[in-house]
Amino acid sequence: MATLEEKLDKIRSPNLQSQQQTVVILKAVDETLKEQGAEATPTGYFAALLGLLNQSITDGQINKELTPSVVYLLDVVTPFAPQSLLRSKFTQILTLLAPVLLLSDAEAPLLKPSIGCLEALLLAQDSAAWKLTTNEISPRRAVAGLLNLALDHRPKVRKRAQDALRKVLKNPPPSPSLDHPAADLCAEIAMKGLSELAAKALQSRKQKKSAEGEHDPALIHALQLVKTVTSASGGWPSKNIEALCELLLSIAKTGNEHMTMAVFDIFEMIFEGMADELGSAKLPRLLEIIGEMRPSANDTQLLPPWIAILSRGYDVSAQIEPEDTFQKLPELFSMVSEFLESSSHNIRVSASECLVSFAANCIPSQVIIEPSIFDEKVLEKLSKIAEDLLTVRYQAAWMETFNVLGGLFDALRWRSHPVLLNVTKSVGDLRGNDSFMGKKEADEVLGKAIRAMGPEAVLSVLPLNLLKPAKGQPGRAWMLPIMRDYTSNTNLQHFRTELVPLSEAMFQRVVDNGDAPKTMEIKIYETLVQQTWSILPGYCDLPLDLTVAFDQSFAEMLANLLYQQVGLRLDVCKSLKTLVESNQAVLSIEDGEDLVLQSRVTKDDAKKNLEYLGTYAGNLLAVLFNVYSQTLAQSRGPILQTINAYLSITPEKELVETFDRVSNMLGTAIAEAASEKEKTKTQKPKDDSSSTSHTLMDLVITMAAYLPRQSFAALFNIASLIIVKDDDPQLQKKAYKLIPRLAASEIGKVALEERFNELQTLLLSNSEKVSVPARRERIAAITAMIPFVTEDSLHFIPSVLSEVVICCKENNERARTTAFDLLILMAQKLEESKGQMIQNNKVPHMPSDAPAVPASIEEYVTMVSAGLAGSTPHMISASITAITRILYEFRETLPKEMLSDLVQTMDLFLTSNNREIVKSVLGFVKVCIISLPSDMMLPRLPTLLPNLMVWGHEHKGHFRAKVKHILERMVRRFGFEIVNKHCPEADRKLINNIRKTKERSKRKKEAAKADGQEGDEDQADGKRRSRFESEYDEALYSSEESDASEDSDDEMLGKQRKGKKGGNTYIMEDEDEPLDLLDRKALASISSTKPSKMRKAGKTKAKTDMDGKLILGDDDGADDDAMVLDTPADGAQESGVGAYVAALRGKDVARRGQRGRLKFSNKHRNQGDEDDEMDVDEKDMATIKNTFNRGRGSPRSRGGDFRGGRGGGGRGERGGRGGRSGRGSFSGGRRGLGEGKRHGESVFGGGKVGKPDFQNQRKGGRR
């Protein structure tokens, strides 16, 4: 907490104009204290401010200019004043503040500090002062004032008053009472206000005859006050709790969602306050009161909240008195289960959720681990109640009952056996009935039963009946998928004795079929085999009998399956991996010996299990290695994960032997591959991605993290031999992966540190032999080595810097990301080693007499900047990109001079003619605009903007869009006037467009806000979401896709944007036939813009030349030789897809009737469904065409014809926009939209031809 002097210093240097008056008063107080020779202590300030407050309030009249500042300062000083002084001056201060607090038109800036002063005064009062009544000037009267302000309509005043009440009630004066002396007063006043407001709300609803409660702000505020008192008092004062419960339940009965939630919060606060030892004494009485207020069984409004409150109450009770609460559980279950008979769905759901809560929270762990005789009797009672829930009496609630039974299985775990066996059998029998509708819910209950009791217990009452089906007993193959999903923590021996024979019998039937065509029965047998082995991973999840069930014969069986049954490899690998990982998970638990959490397996048992599995690890690894080499590359992942798991438990001796064998085989394979390559130089090389050397290298990488230190020499030898092999990029890529793999283990880190110089030499000497696919892995390897760079090996960073910078321009995105991360990591390393010397003479390609330089971030930027003098544009561009990333990361630590020089240099690079360089510079400029201080960027704008605008006319590489987005950022940050001032005259239209677009967007947002459409969906949770992974990516690559820029782009395309909440897609279909979405042609009838009816054509003028040809694109306003054309009145442009669909499928499209005659719809707007059709013969068409073309020159003229519809000109020029009614001349060129194939010499364009005197109607779509 800040001291008084720090707070006053902050006031003395204000940032706001409104605080100037406060500063003046504080200075006056300081001068007064200095003149009087008094010390500037809290007491001195308090006395001086109290005198000023007395002067500012005379005869109840308040000086509105002076009083707010004085009270504000008094609020700051009072908490630091001595408590004895505050007690002695309480009457005087309260008398002065009373007019302020009672003032009807007092403003929030005056009330809030006044409340703060009262809070500090009340906290200082002793027990004697709190005994005074409210009729006297006492603390109780002050609390009454705070309670009044806690219901104020202004949120800030209300919150400040509630915070003050909470703090006062939470800090009672020393006394034997649990509650604060004012708690009763607060409870009484809050209750009185709440009951009055609730009565008014009820009366209002009755008068309006409305069933739903309305949102009443005053009632919500009163509930907030009750919640404040409750949370501060550690629950509600005992004598008032019964009345409160009754009142709250009546409010919850209204059905208003806001009210009900507020009531729940209050009960939550009451129970939360009782969870501690002090409040727990009130809990039994509260639960008794809530039980007595049990509503009618048919009360659909009051019963659900009452059940929820009861559930929460016993949850708290179970935390305080777990044994007593557990003994009451059968009684509670019986009471709540009665509500499952209700005809109301809401009541049944509430009752089932309450029972699930009881099961989850009220059954102690001790009952599960070691139950007493009394506990077992309680469990038997619960099981009988659970069995009753499945009788016909509760048939309507069976779906809710299944949730309760599932909750019981989850809570009782292995204690479910045998008490819930009858329940399991009943649910299984229901599930086996073909007419039963709740199969999915029943499957979930049976799955939880399998997880709790184990599959052996469940199958004892619900046998599968697949191998030797009993007469009259149904087969239960449907249980195999349930067992697959839920089996865990059971006996592995059961799988061997029950399911392995089943699998063998089914597989034998498949084998007996031989090569004959597979019947449906054989396919079912194959499926059963697959499903049986899919259960094995569950049996291997922390088995209870691992050392007994997992023996040599079982291991051999699994090995044979891995070799022979490719389809079962995934399940077997998963099982073997789960055996190891589940036991390792138990060892990693830090909460001591919690047998419920550890599922009956102690840490000692888990340790013994892993040691036992370690004895099989060597043989299993040999099998897995062989299987791995036989498996296709895309299917190797699970096998490699299993190998990784068993390497972690393999004894060191076996691990070293295995590594030696693999490394020897790798050396042999590489030598053979080299000799084979020599022999087959003239032949086409084979795809060797899965070759032996690659496979063995994968195994070496996997083993690397587990090897002991004595094997690292051989490991590094392998790496040094393979890294130089640039003729095998994939193998080189794998060799580089060794270093990050080692860095992931503690032993590997020690090895990397010891052999750093050796690895450094290896990496630097092979920088020229890096293949393209291995670049990312090489960068990752360098990244892994940076933490081990010592103070005398800092020259490693400049040695690899140029390579990292070049990698910033890699095509591979992951390689670029890795390079950027490494750039920052190296900079941080140099910053940590600041002051240490970098020996430049040890850097390759540097002279031997190069001077050493001290390490620093400035030196690092200088090193990267050297690339700006590169000989190729690619190097220069990469250097600019790297500098941009470093600048963004270290913008706050780099010297201003260096930043200014960088900006000036990049300004010059903007004048380059090379697009690759300029593209990087634009990214740099954007980052500068966003992140650098304004006072640094403003002086650069006179030169930066003209250089930038040169590229604003370049369309290639999206330069124009990039420049526009940079300008938008500039306008946002520096203001329109400054940017417009320095922008070239010819480009100011763009700046004006940005300003107008921004203003338009702002108006739209305000209008949307006024309509209640606040924010996008992405902002719904109050958190800003971004599609970029880091702030730098957002700064560099974001295209300012704000509403403004999107509006601007849409305007250029002539679109009208709607709200952004989801895309709008519309379907266009005929009235007589719905659209078939499975049809390949359906896409033509789907539009992204809403199809609209044809608008009336207005008239506009376009110029023609002497030959009658259109002149388009001339903007002068001369009307000479103007020709009237039909164009849409509003000039709106339509979606291309929409127009295309209308041309193909619209009612006004020409269709062929009998004898090939063309038909046109003569349906007018707003007419009925009956269509008048006009038949047009093709000869008549030719006549009409000649009539229209007469006087227009040759119909074949490309420049002169004007097609009706949207495309105005011929191919050579864009042309104007033709009338949508189809009027205009016909084109002699290509056929138009919606037109059939040409026959003979009948050629027409536009597809929308009608009589000259009627309008076409275009079919709209449905969304």
Tab-separated table of N, CA, C and O in Angstrom, residues 1157-1204:
chain	number	residue	atom	x	y	z
A	1157	ARG	N	-39.920	-23.403	-80.657
A	1157	ARG	CA	-40.240	-21.985	-80.562
A	1157	ARG	C	-39.853	-21.465	-79.176
A	1157	ARG	O	-40.045	-22.129	-78.162
A	1158	LEU	N	-39.280	-20.276	-79.132
A	1158	LEU	CA	-38.858	-19.660	-77.867
A	1158	LEU	C	-40.065	-19.078	-77.133
A	1158	LEU	O	-40.934	-18.470	-77.756
A	1159	LYS	N	-40.092	-19.264	-75.814
A	1159	LYS	CA	-41.160	-18.725	-74.978
A	1159	LYS	C	-40.568	-17.765	-73.961
A	1159	LYS	O	-39.530	-18.032	-73.376
A	1160	PHE	N	-41.269	-16.652	-73.743
A	1160	PHE	CA	-40.845	-15.670	-72.733
A	1160	PHE	C	-41.994	-15.431	-71.764
A	1160	PHE	O	-43.141	-15.312	-72.174
A	1161	SER	N	-41.660	-15.362	-70.500
A	1161	SER	CA	-42.686	-15.121	-69.490
A	1161	SER	C	-43.183	-13.702	-69.618
A	1161	SER	O	-42.403	-12.756	-69.760
A	1162	ASN	N	-44.520	-13.537	-69.525
A	1162	ASN	CA	-45.111	-12.197	-69.612
A	1162	ASN	C	-45.721	-11.820	-68.269
A	1162	ASN	O	-46.677	-11.080	-68.196
A	1163	LYS	N	-45.147	-12.375	-67.206
A	1163	LYS	CA	-45.704	-12.115	-65.876
A	1163	LYS	C	-45.245	-10.767	-65.367
A	1163	LYS	O	-44.058	-10.472	-65.345
A	1164	HIS	N	-46.185	-9.927	-64.935
A	1164	HIS	CA	-45.848	-8.600	-64.440
A	1164	HIS	C	-45.626	-8.636	-62.934
A	1164	HIS	O	-46.037	-9.556	-62.250
A	1165	ARG	N	-44.971	-7.609	-62.457
A	1165	ARG	CA	-44.745	-7.468	-61.014
A	1165	ARG	C	-46.083	-7.406	-60.284
A	1165	ARG	O	-47.028	-6.786	-60.744
A	1166	ASN	N	-46.127	-8.073	-59.093
A	1166	ASN	CA	-47.300	-8.069	-58.227
A	1166	ASN	C	-48.521	-8.755	-58.849
A	1166	ASN	O	-49.649	-8.495	-58.489
A	1167	GLN	N	-48.301	-9.614	-59.849
A	1167	GLN	CA	-49.423	-10.353	-60.414
A	1167	GLN	C	-49.494	-11.722	-59.774
A	1167	GLN	O	-48.623	-12.139	-59.021
A	1168	GLY	N	-50.516	-12.476	-60.130
A	1168	GLY	CA	-50.700	-13.813	-59.588
A	1168	GLY	C	-49.745	-14.799	-60.195
A	1168	GLY	O	-48.790	-14.467	-60.878
A	1169	ASP	N	-50.054	-16.083	-60.001
A	1169	ASP	CA	-49.168	-17.136	-60.454
A	1169	ASP	C	-49.362	-17.476	-61.914
A	1169	ASP	O	-48.565	-18.189	-62.504
A	1170	GLU	N	-50.440	-17.008	-62.512
A	1170	GLU	CA	-50.684	-17.365	-63.909
A	1170	GLU	C	-49.761	-16.562	-64.799
A	1170	GLU	O	-49.645	-15.356	-64.684
A	1171	ASP	N	-49.099	-17.251	-65.697
A	1171	ASP	CA	-48.129	-16.598	-66.580
A	1171	ASP	C	-48.712	-16.496	-67.976
A	1171	ASP	O	-49.269	-17.449	-68.518
A	1172	ASP	N	-48.564	-15.303	-68.539
A	1172	ASP	CA	-48.830	-15.141	-69.970
A	1172	ASP	C	-47.517	-15.333	-70.675
A	1172	ASP	O	-46.527	-14.707	-70.321
A	1173	GLU	N	-47.463	-16.189	-71.644
A	1173	GLU	CA	-46.217	-16.446	-72.346
A	1173	GLU	C	-46.340	-15.977	-73.774
A	1173	GLU	O	-47.386	-16.057	-74.414
A	1174	MET	N	-45.244	-15.468	-74.279
A	1174	MET	CA	-45.194	-14.957	-75.643
A	1174	MET	C	-44.289	-15.863	-76.448
A	1174	MET	O	-43.136	-16.080	-76.058
A	1175	ASP	N	-44.789	-16.465	-77.467
A	1175	ASP	CA	-43.969	-17.322	-78.318
A	1175	ASP	C	-43.295	-16.476	-79.369
A	1175	ASP	O	-43.903	-15.633	-80.029
A	1176	VAL	N	-42.040	-16.702	-79.542
A	1176	VAL	CA	-41.269	-15.944	-80.551
A	1176	VAL	C	-40.581	-16.942	-81.450
A	1176	VAL	O	-39.808	-17.794	-80.972
A	1177	ASP	N	-40.856	-16.881	-82.695
A	1177	ASP	CA	-40.177	-17.740	-83.665
A	1177	ASP	C	-38.776	-17.225	-83.895
A	1177	ASP	O	-38.499	-16.044	-83.739
A	1178	GLU	N	-37.869	-18.125	-84.298
A	1178	GLU	CA	-36.485	-17.695	-84.510
A	1178	GLU	C	-36.376	-16.708	-85.663
A	1178	GLU	O	-35.528	-15.831	-85.660
A	1179	LYS	N	-37.268	-16.832	-86.649
A	1179	LYS	CA	-37.245	-15.853	-87.743
A	1179	LYS	C	-37.650	-14.483	-87.219
A	1179	LYS	O	-37.107	-13.461	-87.599
A	1180	ASP	N	-38.691	-14.485	-86.316
A	1180	ASP	CA	-39.097	-13.208	-85.715
A	1180	ASP	C	-37.938	-12.623	-84.925
A	1180	ASP	O	-37.756	-11.415	-84.893
A	1181	MET	N	-37.171	-13.499	-84.291
A	1181	MET	CA	-36.027	-13.014	-83.519
A	1181	MET	C	-35.039	-12.301	-84.421
A	1181	MET	O	-34.486	-11.256	-84.080
A	1182	ALA	N	-34.791	-12.875	-85.555
A	1182	ALA	CA	-33.844	-12.250	-86.484
A	1182	ALA	C	-34.363	-10.890	-86.927
A	1182	ALA	O	-33.597	-9.915	-87.036
A	1183	THR	N	-35.673	-10.804	-87.155
A	1183	THR	CA	-36.262	-9.521	-87.562
A	1183	THR	C	-36.108	-8.481	-86.456
A	1183	THR	O	-35.727	-7.339	-86.693
A	1184	ILE	N	-36.418	-8.909	-85.220
A	1184	ILE	CA	-36.295	-7.984	-84.084
A	1184	ILE	C	-34.856	-7.511	-83.949
A	1184	ILE	O	-34.570	-6.341	-83.726
A	1185	LYS	N	-33.960	-8.457	-84.157
A	1185	LYS	CA	-32.537	-8.124	-84.011
A	1185	LYS	C	-32.116	-7.088	-85.033
A	1185	LYS	O	-31.432	-6.106	-84.705
A	1186	ASN	N	-32.518	-7.283	-86.284
A	1186	ASN	CA	-32.149	-6.324	-87.318
A	1186	ASN	C	-32.750	-4.959	-87.038
A	1186	ASN	O	-32.138	-3.921	-87.273
A	1187	THR	N	-33.989	-4.966	-86.505
A	1187	THR	CA	-34.636	-3.694	-86.183
A	1187	THR	C	-33.851	-2.940	-85.124
A	1187	THR	O	-33.632	-1.734	-85.228
A	1188	PHE	N	-33.422	-3.659	-84.125
A	1188	PHE	CA	-32.687	-3.019	-83.033
A	1188	PHE	C	-31.321	-2.551	-83.479
A	1188	PHE	O	-30.813	-1.542	-83.007
A	1189	ASN	N	-30.702	-3.280	-84.394
A	1189	ASN	CA	-29.334	-2.945	-84.799
A	1189	ASN	C	-29.289	-1.915	-85.919
A	1189	ASN	O	-28.222	-1.421	-86.252
A	1190	ARG	N	-30.450	-1.639	-86.502
A	1190	ARG	CA	-30.452	-0.713	-87.645
A	1190	ARG	C	-29.956	0.661	-87.200
A	1190	ARG	O	-30.371	1.185	-86.184
A	1191	GLY	N	-29.078	1.239	-87.945
A	1191	GLY	CA	-28.559	2.563	-87.615
A	1191	GLY	C	-27.407	2.524	-86.637
A	1191	GLY	O	-26.846	3.553	-86.314
A	1192	ARG	N	-27.005	1.307	-86.159
A	1192	ARG	CA	-25.922	1.213	-85.191
A	1192	ARG	C	-24.637	0.713	-85.834
A	1192	ARG	O	-23.705	0.380	-85.143
A	1193	GLY	N	-24.583	0.616	-87.109
A	1193	GLY	CA	-23.393	0.049	-87.738
A	1193	GLY	C	-23.521	-1.456	-87.816
A	1193	GLY	O	-24.551	-2.037	-87.564
A	1194	SER	N	-22.423	-2.070	-88.157
A	1194	SER	CA	-22.412	-3.526	-88.330
A	1194	SER	C	-22.649	-4.235	-87.018
A	1194	SER	O	-22.088	-3.874	-86.005
A	1195	PRO	N	-23.520	-5.251	-87.035
A	1195	PRO	CA	-23.757	-5.989	-85.789
A	1195	PRO	C	-22.530	-6.732	-85.314
A	1195	PRO	O	-22.477	-7.171	-84.196
A	1196	ARG	N	-21.551	-6.898	-86.173
A	1196	ARG	CA	-20.343	-7.604	-85.760
A	1196	ARG	C	-19.300	-6.656	-85.192
A	1196	ARG	O	-18.230	-7.069	-84.798
A	1197	SER	N	-19.614	-5.353	-85.188
A	1197	SER	CA	-18.628	-4.381	-84.670
A	1197	SER	C	-18.403	-4.610	-83.189
A	1197	SER	O	-19.319	-4.591	-82.405
A	1198	ARG	N	-17.130	-4.817	-82.801
A	1198	ARG	CA	-16.819	-5.103	-81.399
A	1198	ARG	C	-17.041	-3.891	-80.505
A	1198	ARG	O	-17.476	-3.999	-79.389
A	1199	GLY	N	-16.675	-2.739	-81.003
A	1199	GLY	CA	-16.776	-1.571	-80.136
A	1199	GLY	C	-18.158	-0.993	-80.102
A	1199	GLY	O	-18.524	-0.315	-79.183
A	1200	GLY	N	-18.965	-1.218	-81.136
A	1200	GLY	CA	-20.231	-0.533	-81.194
A	1200	GLY	C	-21.387	-1.227	-80.563
A	1200	GLY	O	-22.351	-0.598	-80.208
A	1201	ASP	N	-21.338	-2.560	-80.465
A	1201	ASP	CA	-22.537	-3.202	-79.914
A	1201	ASP	C	-22.577	-3.076	-78.403
A	1201	ASP	O	-21.570	-2.998	-77.751
A	1202	PHE	N	-23.757	-3.067	-77.921
A	1202	PHE	CA	-23.967	-2.918	-76.461
A	1202	PHE	C	-24.946	-3.987	-76.034
A	1202	PHE	O	-26.082	-4.002	-76.464
A	1203	ARG	N	-24.471	-4.891	-75.215
A	1203	ARG	CA	-25.287	-6.026	-74.846
A	1203	ARG	C	-26.244	-5.661	-73.740
A	1203	ARG	O	-25.861	-5.025	-72.780
A	1204	GLY	N	-27.498	-6.101	-73.844
A	1204	GLY	CA	-28.426	-5.934	-72.740
A	1204	GLY	C	-27.983	-6.769	-71.562
A	1204	GLY	O	-27.325	-7.767	-71.734
